[in-house]
Short mmCIF file of C-alpha atoms in Angstrom, two decimals:
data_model
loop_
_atom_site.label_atom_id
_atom_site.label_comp_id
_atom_site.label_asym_id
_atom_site.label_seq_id
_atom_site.Cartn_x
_atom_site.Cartn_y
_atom_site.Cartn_z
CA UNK A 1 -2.67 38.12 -63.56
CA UNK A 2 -1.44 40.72 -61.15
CA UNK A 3 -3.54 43.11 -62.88
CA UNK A 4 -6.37 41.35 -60.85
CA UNK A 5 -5.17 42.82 -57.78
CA UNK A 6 -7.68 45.70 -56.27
CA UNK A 7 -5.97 49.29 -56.29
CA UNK A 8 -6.79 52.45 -54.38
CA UNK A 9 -10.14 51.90 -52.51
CA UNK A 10 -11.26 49.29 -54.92
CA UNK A 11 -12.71 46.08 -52.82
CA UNK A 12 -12.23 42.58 -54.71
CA UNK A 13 -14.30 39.98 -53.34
CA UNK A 14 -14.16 38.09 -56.40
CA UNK A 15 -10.32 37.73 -56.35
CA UNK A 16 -10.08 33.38 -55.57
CA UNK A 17 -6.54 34.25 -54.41
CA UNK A 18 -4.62 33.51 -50.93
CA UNK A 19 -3.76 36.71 -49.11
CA UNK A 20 0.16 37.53 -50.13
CA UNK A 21 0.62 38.74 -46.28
CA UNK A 22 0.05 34.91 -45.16
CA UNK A 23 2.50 33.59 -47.62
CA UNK A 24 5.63 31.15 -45.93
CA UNK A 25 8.12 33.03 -47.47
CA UNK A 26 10.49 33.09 -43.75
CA UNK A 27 10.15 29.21 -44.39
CA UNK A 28 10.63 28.89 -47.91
CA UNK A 29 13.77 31.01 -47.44
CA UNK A 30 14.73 28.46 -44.99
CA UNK A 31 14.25 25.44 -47.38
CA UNK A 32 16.23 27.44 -50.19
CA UNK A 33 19.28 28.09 -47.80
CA UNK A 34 19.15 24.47 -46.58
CA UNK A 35 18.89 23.18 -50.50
CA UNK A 36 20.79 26.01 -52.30
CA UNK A 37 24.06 26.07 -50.56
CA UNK A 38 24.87 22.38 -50.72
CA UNK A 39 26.53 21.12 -54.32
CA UNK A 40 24.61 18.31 -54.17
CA UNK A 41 21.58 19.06 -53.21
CA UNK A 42 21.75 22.52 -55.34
CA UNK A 43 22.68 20.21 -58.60
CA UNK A 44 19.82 17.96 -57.94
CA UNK A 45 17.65 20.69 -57.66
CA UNK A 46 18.65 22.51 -60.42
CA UNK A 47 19.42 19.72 -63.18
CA UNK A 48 16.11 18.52 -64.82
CA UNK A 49 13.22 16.62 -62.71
CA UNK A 50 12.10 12.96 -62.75
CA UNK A 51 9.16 12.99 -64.80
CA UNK A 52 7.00 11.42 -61.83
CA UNK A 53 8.55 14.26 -59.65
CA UNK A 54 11.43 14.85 -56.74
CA UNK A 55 11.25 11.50 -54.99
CA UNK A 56 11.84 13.05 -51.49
CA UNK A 57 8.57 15.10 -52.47
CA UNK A 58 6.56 12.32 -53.55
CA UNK A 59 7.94 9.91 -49.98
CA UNK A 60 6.98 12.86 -47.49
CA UNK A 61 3.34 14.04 -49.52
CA UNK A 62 2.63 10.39 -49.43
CA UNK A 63 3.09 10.07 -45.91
CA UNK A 64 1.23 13.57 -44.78
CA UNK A 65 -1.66 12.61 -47.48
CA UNK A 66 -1.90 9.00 -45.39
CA UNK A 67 -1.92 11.04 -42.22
CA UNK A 68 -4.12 13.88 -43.27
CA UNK A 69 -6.80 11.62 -44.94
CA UNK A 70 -6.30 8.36 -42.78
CA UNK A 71 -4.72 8.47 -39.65
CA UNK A 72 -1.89 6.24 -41.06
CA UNK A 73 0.99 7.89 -42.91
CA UNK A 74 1.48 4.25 -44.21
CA UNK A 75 -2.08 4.34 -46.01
CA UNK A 76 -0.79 5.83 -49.41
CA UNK A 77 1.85 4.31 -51.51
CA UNK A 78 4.29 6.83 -52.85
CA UNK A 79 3.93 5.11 -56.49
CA UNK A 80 0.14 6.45 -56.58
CA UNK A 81 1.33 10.03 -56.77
CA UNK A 82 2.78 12.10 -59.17
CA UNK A 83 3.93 15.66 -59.04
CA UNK A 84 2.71 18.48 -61.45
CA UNK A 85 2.90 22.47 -62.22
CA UNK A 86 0.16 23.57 -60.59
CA UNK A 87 -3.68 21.98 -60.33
CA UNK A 88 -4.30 23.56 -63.60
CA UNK A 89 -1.80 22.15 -65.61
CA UNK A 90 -2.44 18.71 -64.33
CA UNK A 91 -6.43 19.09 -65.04
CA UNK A 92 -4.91 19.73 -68.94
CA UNK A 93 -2.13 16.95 -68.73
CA UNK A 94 -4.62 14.80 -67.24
CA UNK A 95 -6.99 15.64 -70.64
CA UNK A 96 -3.99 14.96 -73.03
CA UNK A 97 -3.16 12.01 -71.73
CA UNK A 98 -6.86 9.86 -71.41
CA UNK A 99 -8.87 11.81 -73.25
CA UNK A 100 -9.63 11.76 -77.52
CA UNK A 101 -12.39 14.19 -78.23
CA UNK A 102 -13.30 11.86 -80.95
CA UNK A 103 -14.44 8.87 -78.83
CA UNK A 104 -15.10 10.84 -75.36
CA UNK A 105 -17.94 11.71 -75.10
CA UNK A 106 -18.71 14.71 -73.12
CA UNK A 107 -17.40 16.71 -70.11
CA UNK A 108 -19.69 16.95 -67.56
CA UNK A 109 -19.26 19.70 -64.54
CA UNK A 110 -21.01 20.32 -61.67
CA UNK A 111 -22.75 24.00 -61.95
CA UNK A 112 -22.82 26.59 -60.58
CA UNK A 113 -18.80 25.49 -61.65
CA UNK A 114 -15.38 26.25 -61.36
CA UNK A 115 -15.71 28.60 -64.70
CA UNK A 116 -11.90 28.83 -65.60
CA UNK A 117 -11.96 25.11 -65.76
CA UNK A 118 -14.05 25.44 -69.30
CA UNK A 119 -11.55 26.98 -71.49
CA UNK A 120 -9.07 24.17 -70.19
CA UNK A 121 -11.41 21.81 -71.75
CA UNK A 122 -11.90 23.83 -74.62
CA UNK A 123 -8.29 23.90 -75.89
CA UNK A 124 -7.72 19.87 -75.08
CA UNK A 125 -10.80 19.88 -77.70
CA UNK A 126 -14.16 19.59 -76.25
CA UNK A 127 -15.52 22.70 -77.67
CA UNK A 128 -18.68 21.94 -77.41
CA UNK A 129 -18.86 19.22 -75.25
CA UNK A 130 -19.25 20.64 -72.14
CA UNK A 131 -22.12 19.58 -70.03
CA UNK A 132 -23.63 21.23 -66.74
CA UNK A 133 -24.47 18.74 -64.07
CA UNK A 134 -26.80 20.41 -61.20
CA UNK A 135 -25.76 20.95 -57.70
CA UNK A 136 -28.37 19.31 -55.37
CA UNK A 137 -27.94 20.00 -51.69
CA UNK A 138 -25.70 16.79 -51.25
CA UNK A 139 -22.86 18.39 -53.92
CA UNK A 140 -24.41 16.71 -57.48
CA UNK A 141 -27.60 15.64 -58.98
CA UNK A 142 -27.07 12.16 -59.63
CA UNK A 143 -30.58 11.43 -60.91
CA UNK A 144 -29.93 14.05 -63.76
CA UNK A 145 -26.56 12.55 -64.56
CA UNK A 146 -27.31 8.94 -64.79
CA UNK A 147 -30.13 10.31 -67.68
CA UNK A 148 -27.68 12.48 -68.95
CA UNK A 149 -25.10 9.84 -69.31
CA UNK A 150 -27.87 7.30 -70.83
CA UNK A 151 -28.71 10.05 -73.36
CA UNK A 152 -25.32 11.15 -74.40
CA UNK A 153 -24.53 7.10 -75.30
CA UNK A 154 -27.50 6.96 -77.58
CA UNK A 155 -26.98 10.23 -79.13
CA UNK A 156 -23.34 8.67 -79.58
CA UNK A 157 -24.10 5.39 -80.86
CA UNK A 158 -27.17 6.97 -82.95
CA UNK A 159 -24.51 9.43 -84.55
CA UNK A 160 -21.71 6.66 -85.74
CA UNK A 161 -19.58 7.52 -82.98
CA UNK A 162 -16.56 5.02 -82.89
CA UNK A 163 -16.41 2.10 -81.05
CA UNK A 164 -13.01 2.75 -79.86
CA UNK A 165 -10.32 5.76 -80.17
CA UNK A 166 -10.00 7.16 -83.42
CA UNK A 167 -6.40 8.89 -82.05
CA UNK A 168 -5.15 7.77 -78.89
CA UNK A 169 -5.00 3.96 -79.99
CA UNK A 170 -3.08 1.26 -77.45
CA UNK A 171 -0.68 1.09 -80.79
CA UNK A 172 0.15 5.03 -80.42
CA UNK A 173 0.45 3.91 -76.58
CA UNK A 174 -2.06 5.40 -75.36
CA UNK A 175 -4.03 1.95 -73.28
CA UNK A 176 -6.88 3.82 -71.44
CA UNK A 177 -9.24 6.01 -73.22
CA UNK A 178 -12.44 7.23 -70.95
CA UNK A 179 -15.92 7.58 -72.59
CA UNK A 180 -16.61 10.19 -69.78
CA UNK A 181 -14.87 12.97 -67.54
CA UNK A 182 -16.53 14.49 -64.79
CA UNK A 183 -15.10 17.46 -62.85
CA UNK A 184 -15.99 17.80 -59.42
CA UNK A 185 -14.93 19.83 -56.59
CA UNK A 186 -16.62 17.67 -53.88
CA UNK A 187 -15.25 19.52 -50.68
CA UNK A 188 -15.99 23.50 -50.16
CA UNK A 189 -16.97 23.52 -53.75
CA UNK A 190 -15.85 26.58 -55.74
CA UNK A 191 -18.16 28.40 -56.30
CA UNK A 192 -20.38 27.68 -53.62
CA UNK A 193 -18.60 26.01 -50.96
CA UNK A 194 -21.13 22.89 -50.34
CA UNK A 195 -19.20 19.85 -49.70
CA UNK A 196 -20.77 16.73 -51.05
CA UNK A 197 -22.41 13.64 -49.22
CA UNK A 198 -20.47 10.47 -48.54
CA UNK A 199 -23.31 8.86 -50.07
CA UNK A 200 -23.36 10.92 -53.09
CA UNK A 201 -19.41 10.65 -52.80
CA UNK A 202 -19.87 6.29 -53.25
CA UNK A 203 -22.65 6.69 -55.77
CA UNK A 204 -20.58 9.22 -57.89
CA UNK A 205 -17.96 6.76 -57.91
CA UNK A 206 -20.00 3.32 -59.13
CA UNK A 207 -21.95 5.58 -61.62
CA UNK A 208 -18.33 6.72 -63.25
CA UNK A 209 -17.21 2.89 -62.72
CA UNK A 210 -20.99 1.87 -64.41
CA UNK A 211 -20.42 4.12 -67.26
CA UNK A 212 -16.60 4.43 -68.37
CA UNK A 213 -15.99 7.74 -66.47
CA UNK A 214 -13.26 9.60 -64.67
CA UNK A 215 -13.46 11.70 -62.27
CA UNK A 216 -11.11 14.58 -61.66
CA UNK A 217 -11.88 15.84 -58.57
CA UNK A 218 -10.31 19.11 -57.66
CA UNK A 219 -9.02 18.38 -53.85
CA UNK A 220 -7.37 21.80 -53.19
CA UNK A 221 -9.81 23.57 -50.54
CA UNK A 222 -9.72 20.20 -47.90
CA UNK A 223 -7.62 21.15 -45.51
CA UNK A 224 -8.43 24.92 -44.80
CA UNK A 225 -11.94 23.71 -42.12
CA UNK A 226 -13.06 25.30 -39.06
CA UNK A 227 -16.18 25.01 -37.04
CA UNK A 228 -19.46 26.86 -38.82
CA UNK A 229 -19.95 28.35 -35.59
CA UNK A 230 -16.97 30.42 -34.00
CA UNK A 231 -18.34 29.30 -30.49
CA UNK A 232 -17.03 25.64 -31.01
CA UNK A 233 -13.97 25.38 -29.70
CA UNK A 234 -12.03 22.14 -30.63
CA UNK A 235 -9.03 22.26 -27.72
CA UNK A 236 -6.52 21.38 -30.26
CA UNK A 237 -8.38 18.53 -32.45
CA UNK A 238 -8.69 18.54 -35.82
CA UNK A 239 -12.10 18.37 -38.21
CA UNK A 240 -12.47 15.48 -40.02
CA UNK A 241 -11.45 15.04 -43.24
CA UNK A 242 -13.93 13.81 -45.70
CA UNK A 243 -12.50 10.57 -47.84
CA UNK A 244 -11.39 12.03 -51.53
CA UNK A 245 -13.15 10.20 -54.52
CA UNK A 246 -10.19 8.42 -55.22
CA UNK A 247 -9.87 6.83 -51.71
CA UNK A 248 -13.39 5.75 -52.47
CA UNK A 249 -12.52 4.52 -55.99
CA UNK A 250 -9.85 2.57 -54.34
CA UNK A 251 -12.39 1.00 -51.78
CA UNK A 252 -14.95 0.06 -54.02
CA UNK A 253 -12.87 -1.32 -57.21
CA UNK A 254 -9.18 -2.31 -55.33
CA UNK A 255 -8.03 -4.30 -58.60
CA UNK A 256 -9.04 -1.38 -61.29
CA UNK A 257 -5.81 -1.18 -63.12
CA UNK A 258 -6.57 2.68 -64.18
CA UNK A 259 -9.37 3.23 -61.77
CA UNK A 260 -12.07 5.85 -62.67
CA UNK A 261 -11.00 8.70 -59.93
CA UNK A 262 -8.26 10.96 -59.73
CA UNK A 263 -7.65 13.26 -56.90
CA UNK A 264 -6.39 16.74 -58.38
CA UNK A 265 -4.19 18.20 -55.34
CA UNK A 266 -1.97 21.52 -55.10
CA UNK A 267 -0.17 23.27 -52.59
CA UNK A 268 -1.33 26.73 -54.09
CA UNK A 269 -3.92 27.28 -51.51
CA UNK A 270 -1.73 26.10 -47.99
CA UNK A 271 1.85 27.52 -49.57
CA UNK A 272 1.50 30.10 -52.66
CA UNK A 273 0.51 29.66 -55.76
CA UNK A 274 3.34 31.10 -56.97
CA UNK A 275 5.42 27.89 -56.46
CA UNK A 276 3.78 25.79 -58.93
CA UNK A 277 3.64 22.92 -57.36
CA UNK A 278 0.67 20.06 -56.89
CA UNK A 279 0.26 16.48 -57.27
CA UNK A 280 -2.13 13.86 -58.18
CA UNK A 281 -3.54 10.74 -56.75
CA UNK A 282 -4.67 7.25 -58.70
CA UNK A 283 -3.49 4.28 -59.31
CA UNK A 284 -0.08 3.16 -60.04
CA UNK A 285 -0.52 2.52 -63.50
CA UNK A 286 -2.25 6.37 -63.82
CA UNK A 287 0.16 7.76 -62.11
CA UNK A 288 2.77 6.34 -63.66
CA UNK A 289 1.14 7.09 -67.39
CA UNK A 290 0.29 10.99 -66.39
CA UNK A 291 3.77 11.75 -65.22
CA UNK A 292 5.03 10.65 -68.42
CA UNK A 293 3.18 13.83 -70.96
CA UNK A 294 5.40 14.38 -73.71
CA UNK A 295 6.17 17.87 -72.87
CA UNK A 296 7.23 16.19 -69.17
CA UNK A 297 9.26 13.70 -71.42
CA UNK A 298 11.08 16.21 -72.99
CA UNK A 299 11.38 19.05 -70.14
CA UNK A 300 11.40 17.20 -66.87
CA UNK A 301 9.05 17.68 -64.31
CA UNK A 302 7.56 21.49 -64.55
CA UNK A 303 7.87 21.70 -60.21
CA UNK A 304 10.96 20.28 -59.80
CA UNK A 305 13.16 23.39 -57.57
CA UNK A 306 9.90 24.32 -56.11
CA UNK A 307 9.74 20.79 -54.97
CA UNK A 308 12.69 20.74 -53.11
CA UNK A 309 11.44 23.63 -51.11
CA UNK A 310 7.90 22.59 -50.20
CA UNK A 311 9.81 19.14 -48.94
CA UNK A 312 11.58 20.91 -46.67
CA UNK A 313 8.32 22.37 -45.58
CA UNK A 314 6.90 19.11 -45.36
CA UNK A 315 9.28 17.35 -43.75
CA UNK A 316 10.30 19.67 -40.79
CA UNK A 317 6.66 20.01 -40.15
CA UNK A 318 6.11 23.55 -41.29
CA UNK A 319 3.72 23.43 -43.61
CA UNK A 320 1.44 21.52 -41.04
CA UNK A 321 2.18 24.49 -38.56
CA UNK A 322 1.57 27.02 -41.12
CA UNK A 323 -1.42 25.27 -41.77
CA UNK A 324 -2.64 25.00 -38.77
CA UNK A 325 -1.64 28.34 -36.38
CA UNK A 326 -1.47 30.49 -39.32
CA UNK A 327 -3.92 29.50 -42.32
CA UNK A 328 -6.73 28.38 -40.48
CA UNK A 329 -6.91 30.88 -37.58
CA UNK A 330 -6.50 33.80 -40.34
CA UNK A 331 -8.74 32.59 -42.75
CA UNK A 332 -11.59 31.41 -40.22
CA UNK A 333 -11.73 35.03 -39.01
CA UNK A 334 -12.23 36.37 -42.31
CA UNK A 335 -15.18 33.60 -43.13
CA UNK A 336 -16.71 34.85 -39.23
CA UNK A 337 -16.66 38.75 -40.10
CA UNK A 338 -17.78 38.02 -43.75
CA UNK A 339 -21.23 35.29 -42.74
CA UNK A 340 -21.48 38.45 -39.21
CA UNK A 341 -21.54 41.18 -41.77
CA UNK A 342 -23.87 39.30 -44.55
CA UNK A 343 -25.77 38.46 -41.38
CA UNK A 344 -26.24 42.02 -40.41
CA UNK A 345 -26.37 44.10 -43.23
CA UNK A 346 -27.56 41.83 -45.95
CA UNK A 347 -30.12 39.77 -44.59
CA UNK A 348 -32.48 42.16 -43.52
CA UNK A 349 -32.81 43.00 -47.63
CA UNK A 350 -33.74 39.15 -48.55
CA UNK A 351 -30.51 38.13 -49.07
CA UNK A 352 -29.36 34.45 -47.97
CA UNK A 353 -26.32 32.14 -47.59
CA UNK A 354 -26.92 29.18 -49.88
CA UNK A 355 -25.70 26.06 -48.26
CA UNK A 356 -26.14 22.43 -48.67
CA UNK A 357 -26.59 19.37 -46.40
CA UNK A 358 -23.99 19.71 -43.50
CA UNK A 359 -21.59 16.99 -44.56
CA UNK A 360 -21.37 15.88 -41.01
CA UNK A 361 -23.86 16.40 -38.03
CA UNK A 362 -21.52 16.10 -35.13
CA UNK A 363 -19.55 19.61 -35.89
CA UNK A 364 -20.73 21.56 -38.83
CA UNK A 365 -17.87 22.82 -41.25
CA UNK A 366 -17.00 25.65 -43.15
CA UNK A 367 -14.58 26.43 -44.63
CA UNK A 368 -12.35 27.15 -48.39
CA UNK A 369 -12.35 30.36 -50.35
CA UNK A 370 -15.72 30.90 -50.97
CA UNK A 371 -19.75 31.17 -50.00
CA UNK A 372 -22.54 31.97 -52.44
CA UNK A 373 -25.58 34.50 -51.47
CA UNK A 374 -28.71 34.37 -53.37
CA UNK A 375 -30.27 38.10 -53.72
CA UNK A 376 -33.89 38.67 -53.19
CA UNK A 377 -36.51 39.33 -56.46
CA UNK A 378 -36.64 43.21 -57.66
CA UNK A 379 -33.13 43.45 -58.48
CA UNK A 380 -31.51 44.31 -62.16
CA UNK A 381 -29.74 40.65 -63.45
CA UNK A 382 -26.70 40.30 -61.73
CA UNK A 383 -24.35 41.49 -64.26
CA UNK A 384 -26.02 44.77 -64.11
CA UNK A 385 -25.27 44.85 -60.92
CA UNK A 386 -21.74 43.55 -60.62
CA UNK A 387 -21.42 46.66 -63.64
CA UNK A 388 -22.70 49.12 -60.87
CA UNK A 389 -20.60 48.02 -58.15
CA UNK A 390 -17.52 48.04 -59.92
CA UNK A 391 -17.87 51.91 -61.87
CA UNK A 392 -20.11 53.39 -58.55
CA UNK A 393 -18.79 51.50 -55.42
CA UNK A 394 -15.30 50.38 -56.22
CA UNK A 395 -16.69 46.71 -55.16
CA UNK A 396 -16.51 43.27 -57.36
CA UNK A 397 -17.74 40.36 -57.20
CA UNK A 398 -18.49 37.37 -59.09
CA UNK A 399 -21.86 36.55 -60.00
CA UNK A 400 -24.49 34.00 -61.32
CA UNK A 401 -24.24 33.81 -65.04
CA UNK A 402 -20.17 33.52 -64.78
CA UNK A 403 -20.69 30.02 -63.43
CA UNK A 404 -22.41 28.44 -66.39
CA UNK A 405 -21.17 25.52 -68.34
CA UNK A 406 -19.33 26.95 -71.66
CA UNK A 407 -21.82 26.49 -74.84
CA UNK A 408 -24.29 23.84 -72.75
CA UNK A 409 -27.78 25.58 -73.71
CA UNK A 410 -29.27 23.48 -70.64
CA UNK A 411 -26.75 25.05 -68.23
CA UNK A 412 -27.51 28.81 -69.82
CA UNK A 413 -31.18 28.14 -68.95
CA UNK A 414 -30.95 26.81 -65.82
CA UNK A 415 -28.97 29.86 -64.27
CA UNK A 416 -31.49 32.34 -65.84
CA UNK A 417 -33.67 30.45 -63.57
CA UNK A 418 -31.75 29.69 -60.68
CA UNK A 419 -28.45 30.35 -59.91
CA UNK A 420 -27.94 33.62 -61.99
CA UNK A 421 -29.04 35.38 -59.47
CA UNK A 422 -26.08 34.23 -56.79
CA UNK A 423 -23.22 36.07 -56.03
CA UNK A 424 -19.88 33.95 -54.81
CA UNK A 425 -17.60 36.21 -52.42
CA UNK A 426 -14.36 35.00 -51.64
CA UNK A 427 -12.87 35.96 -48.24
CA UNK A 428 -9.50 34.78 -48.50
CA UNK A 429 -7.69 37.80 -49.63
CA UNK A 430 -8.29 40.95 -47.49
CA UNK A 431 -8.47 41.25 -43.60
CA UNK A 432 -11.82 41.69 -41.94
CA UNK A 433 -12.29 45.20 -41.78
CA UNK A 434 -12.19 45.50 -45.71
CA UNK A 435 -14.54 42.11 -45.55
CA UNK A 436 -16.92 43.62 -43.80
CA UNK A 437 -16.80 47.61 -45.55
CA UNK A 438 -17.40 45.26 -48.95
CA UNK A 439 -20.30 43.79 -47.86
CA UNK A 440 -21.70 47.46 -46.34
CA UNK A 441 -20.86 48.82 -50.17
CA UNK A 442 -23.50 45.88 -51.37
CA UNK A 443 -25.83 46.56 -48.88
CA UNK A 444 -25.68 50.33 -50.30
CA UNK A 445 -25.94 48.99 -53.86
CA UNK A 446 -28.92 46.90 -52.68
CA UNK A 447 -30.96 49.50 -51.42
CA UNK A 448 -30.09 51.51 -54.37
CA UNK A 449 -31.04 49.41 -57.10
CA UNK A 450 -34.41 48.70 -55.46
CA UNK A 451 -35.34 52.31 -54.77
CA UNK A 452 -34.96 52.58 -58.63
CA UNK A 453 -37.00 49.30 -59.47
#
């Protein structure tokens, strides 16, 4: 991985990674002292993890989740979370444990998508079952899933597809199967940073409900939000947190033993990714049932001594101040000089910011990792052009035809009329000045490119 890191003059806008300079390490150090140089705390630590994760963990997330999400660090019960190795990991746990490619369907992602996510699917094996969703301007295209969902169950039935699990039988133990998984990232979606509707948000929820679905929904860019406009000026408050899936899930179907949402959480983004640690949200009887993976069984939990470090974080208040005077001031700078310079340079060519419905009227929100341009007609395909950057300017980026859906013909077709021509440019790893030199070195490739057309 560290091979993705830019070298010499080489500008990486593509690079989804937190900047290494804003990593806690003073206060990690601090929560390693405090842990390391007890006995007892050290042999806790460093003996193998409850499966479910370090209980102090699980108490204080709980409690910051209820705060962050609900005003009421009472809101969430610890025995609905679970911790994991990282959001990845728990995507492919979460697979293993309620998934059996022989009686689930299909997976069906949101595109443009989270494109590392496919090969996860791939090796819990739905090769070949992958299924683009469209992004509307509310965050998904619910009219196209609810016929996509109807189709898939005929072509199932039509196609002697089992009634119930071939594998994952309630005799092997395994008591809920889904027909369905779809993989959202509702809030600053990777890769285009829309955040989806709270009406979309409800009537994702009763169509997975409606048709034997789970959701994973990848939670891990909601609390890095600022203003869309650097003029606002909050005086200390806070922006509003949009309510997870799973909150909604909870709402809408309260007695749902497994529930049909799961809120996929890590602390890569607001700690380091490094540490390996995330979480995730259902019911009790989910969470309970996800912790318990057999390679958990038999290893502990994977974030156990990382755990004990981010609780310290947690619980002195740290992370929240890190969070909040470090993070978010940093990172909303960044996403300023990166929309000023697109703005200036960019937009006189034909270039635009693709965004969606503001979420909420009252303060508009930005915020995440990413934004998503869509370049002008007259230009070579995007690939072409991401070639030319990288060998001419020393600039990369991620582009259009990297978001499709793995092997989904529809999803192939619909960015070589749509969204293959977008470009997603993260700002979250170098400071402004290199921001805003990258997007000067695409405003020279630009002009190049269509001198030659």
């Amino acid at each position: 991985m560290t091979s993705l890191l830019p070298t010499g003059k080489q500008i990486n806008l593509q690079l989804g990674w937190p900047s290494p300079s804003l990593f806690p390490s003073a206060e990690l150090n601090a929560g390693a002292n405090s842990v390391l140089t007890d006995f007892n705390t050290a042999s806790a630590s460093l003996i193998y993890g409850p499966n479910r994760g370090y209980v102090p963990l699980r108490k204080e997330l709980a409690r910051w989740l209820g705060s962050q999400y609900h005003n009421d660090p009472q809101a969430i019960d610890e025995g609905r979370v679970c911790i994991a190795g990282g959001a990845s990991q728990n995507l492919a746990n979460t697979l293993l444990r309620f998934t059996d490619p022989t009686y689930t369907r299909c997976i069906w992602m949101v595109e443009p998508t989270y494109f590392l996510a496919c090969p996860v699917f791939e090796d819990c094996g739905f090769i070949g079952k992958l299924r683009g969703v469209p992004e509307d301007n509310e965050g998904i295209d619910l009219d196209f899933l609810r016929a996509a969902l109807v189709e898939a169950e005929a072509d199932f039935a039509k196609n002697g597809g089992p009634g119930t699990p071939g594998l994952k039988t309630p005799a092997n133990g395994y008591e809920k199967i889904f027909k369905h998984v779809i993989y959202v990232v509702p809030t600053f979606s990777n890769p285009s940073g829309k955040t989806m509707s709270l009406q979309h948000r409800y009537d994702l929820v009763r169509l997975a409900i409606e048709y034997d679905a789970l959701i994973i929904s990848d939670d891990v860019y909601d609390f890095l939000s600022w203003p869309e406009d650097k003029g606002v000026i909050l005086n200390g408050a806070r922006l509003s947190l949009p309510p997870r899936l799973v909150d909604i899930n909870r709402k809408v179907d309260p007695d749902s033993k497994w529930g049909n949402a799961m809120s996929n959480g890590s602390f890569s983004k607001i700690v380091a990714p490094g540490t390996r640690v995330s979480w995730a949200e259902g019911t009790p009887a989910f969470a309970t049932f996800l912790a318990n993976t057999g390679s958990t069984s038999s290893g502990g939990n994977p974030a156990h001594l990382a755990s004990t470090l981010i609780e310290k974080m947690l619980s002195s208040g740290a992370l929240e101040a890190h969070i909040q005077n470090k993070l978010i001031p940093c990172y909303s700078a960044r996403y300023y000089a990166m929309v000023d310079a697109i703005r200036e340079y960019l937009e006189p060519l034909g270039v635009l910011i693709t965004t969606g419905k503001p979420y909420s009227t009252i303060v508009l929100a930005a915020g995440g990792f990413f934004l998503l341009i869509t370049l002008p007609k007259g230009l070579p395909p995007t690939p072409v052009l991401a070639k030319i950057s990288v060998e001419q300017h020393e600039l990369k980026f991620a582009y259009g035809k990297m978001f499709e859906v793995k092997g989904d013909s529809g999803s192939k077709r619909r960015s070589e009329l749509g969204f293959g021509s977008t470009i997603r440019l993260c700002w979250a790893f170098h400071e402004e000045n290199i921001i805003v030199e990258g997007i000067k070195r695409m405003r020279d490739i630009l002009i190049e490119c269509k001198e030659k057309v």
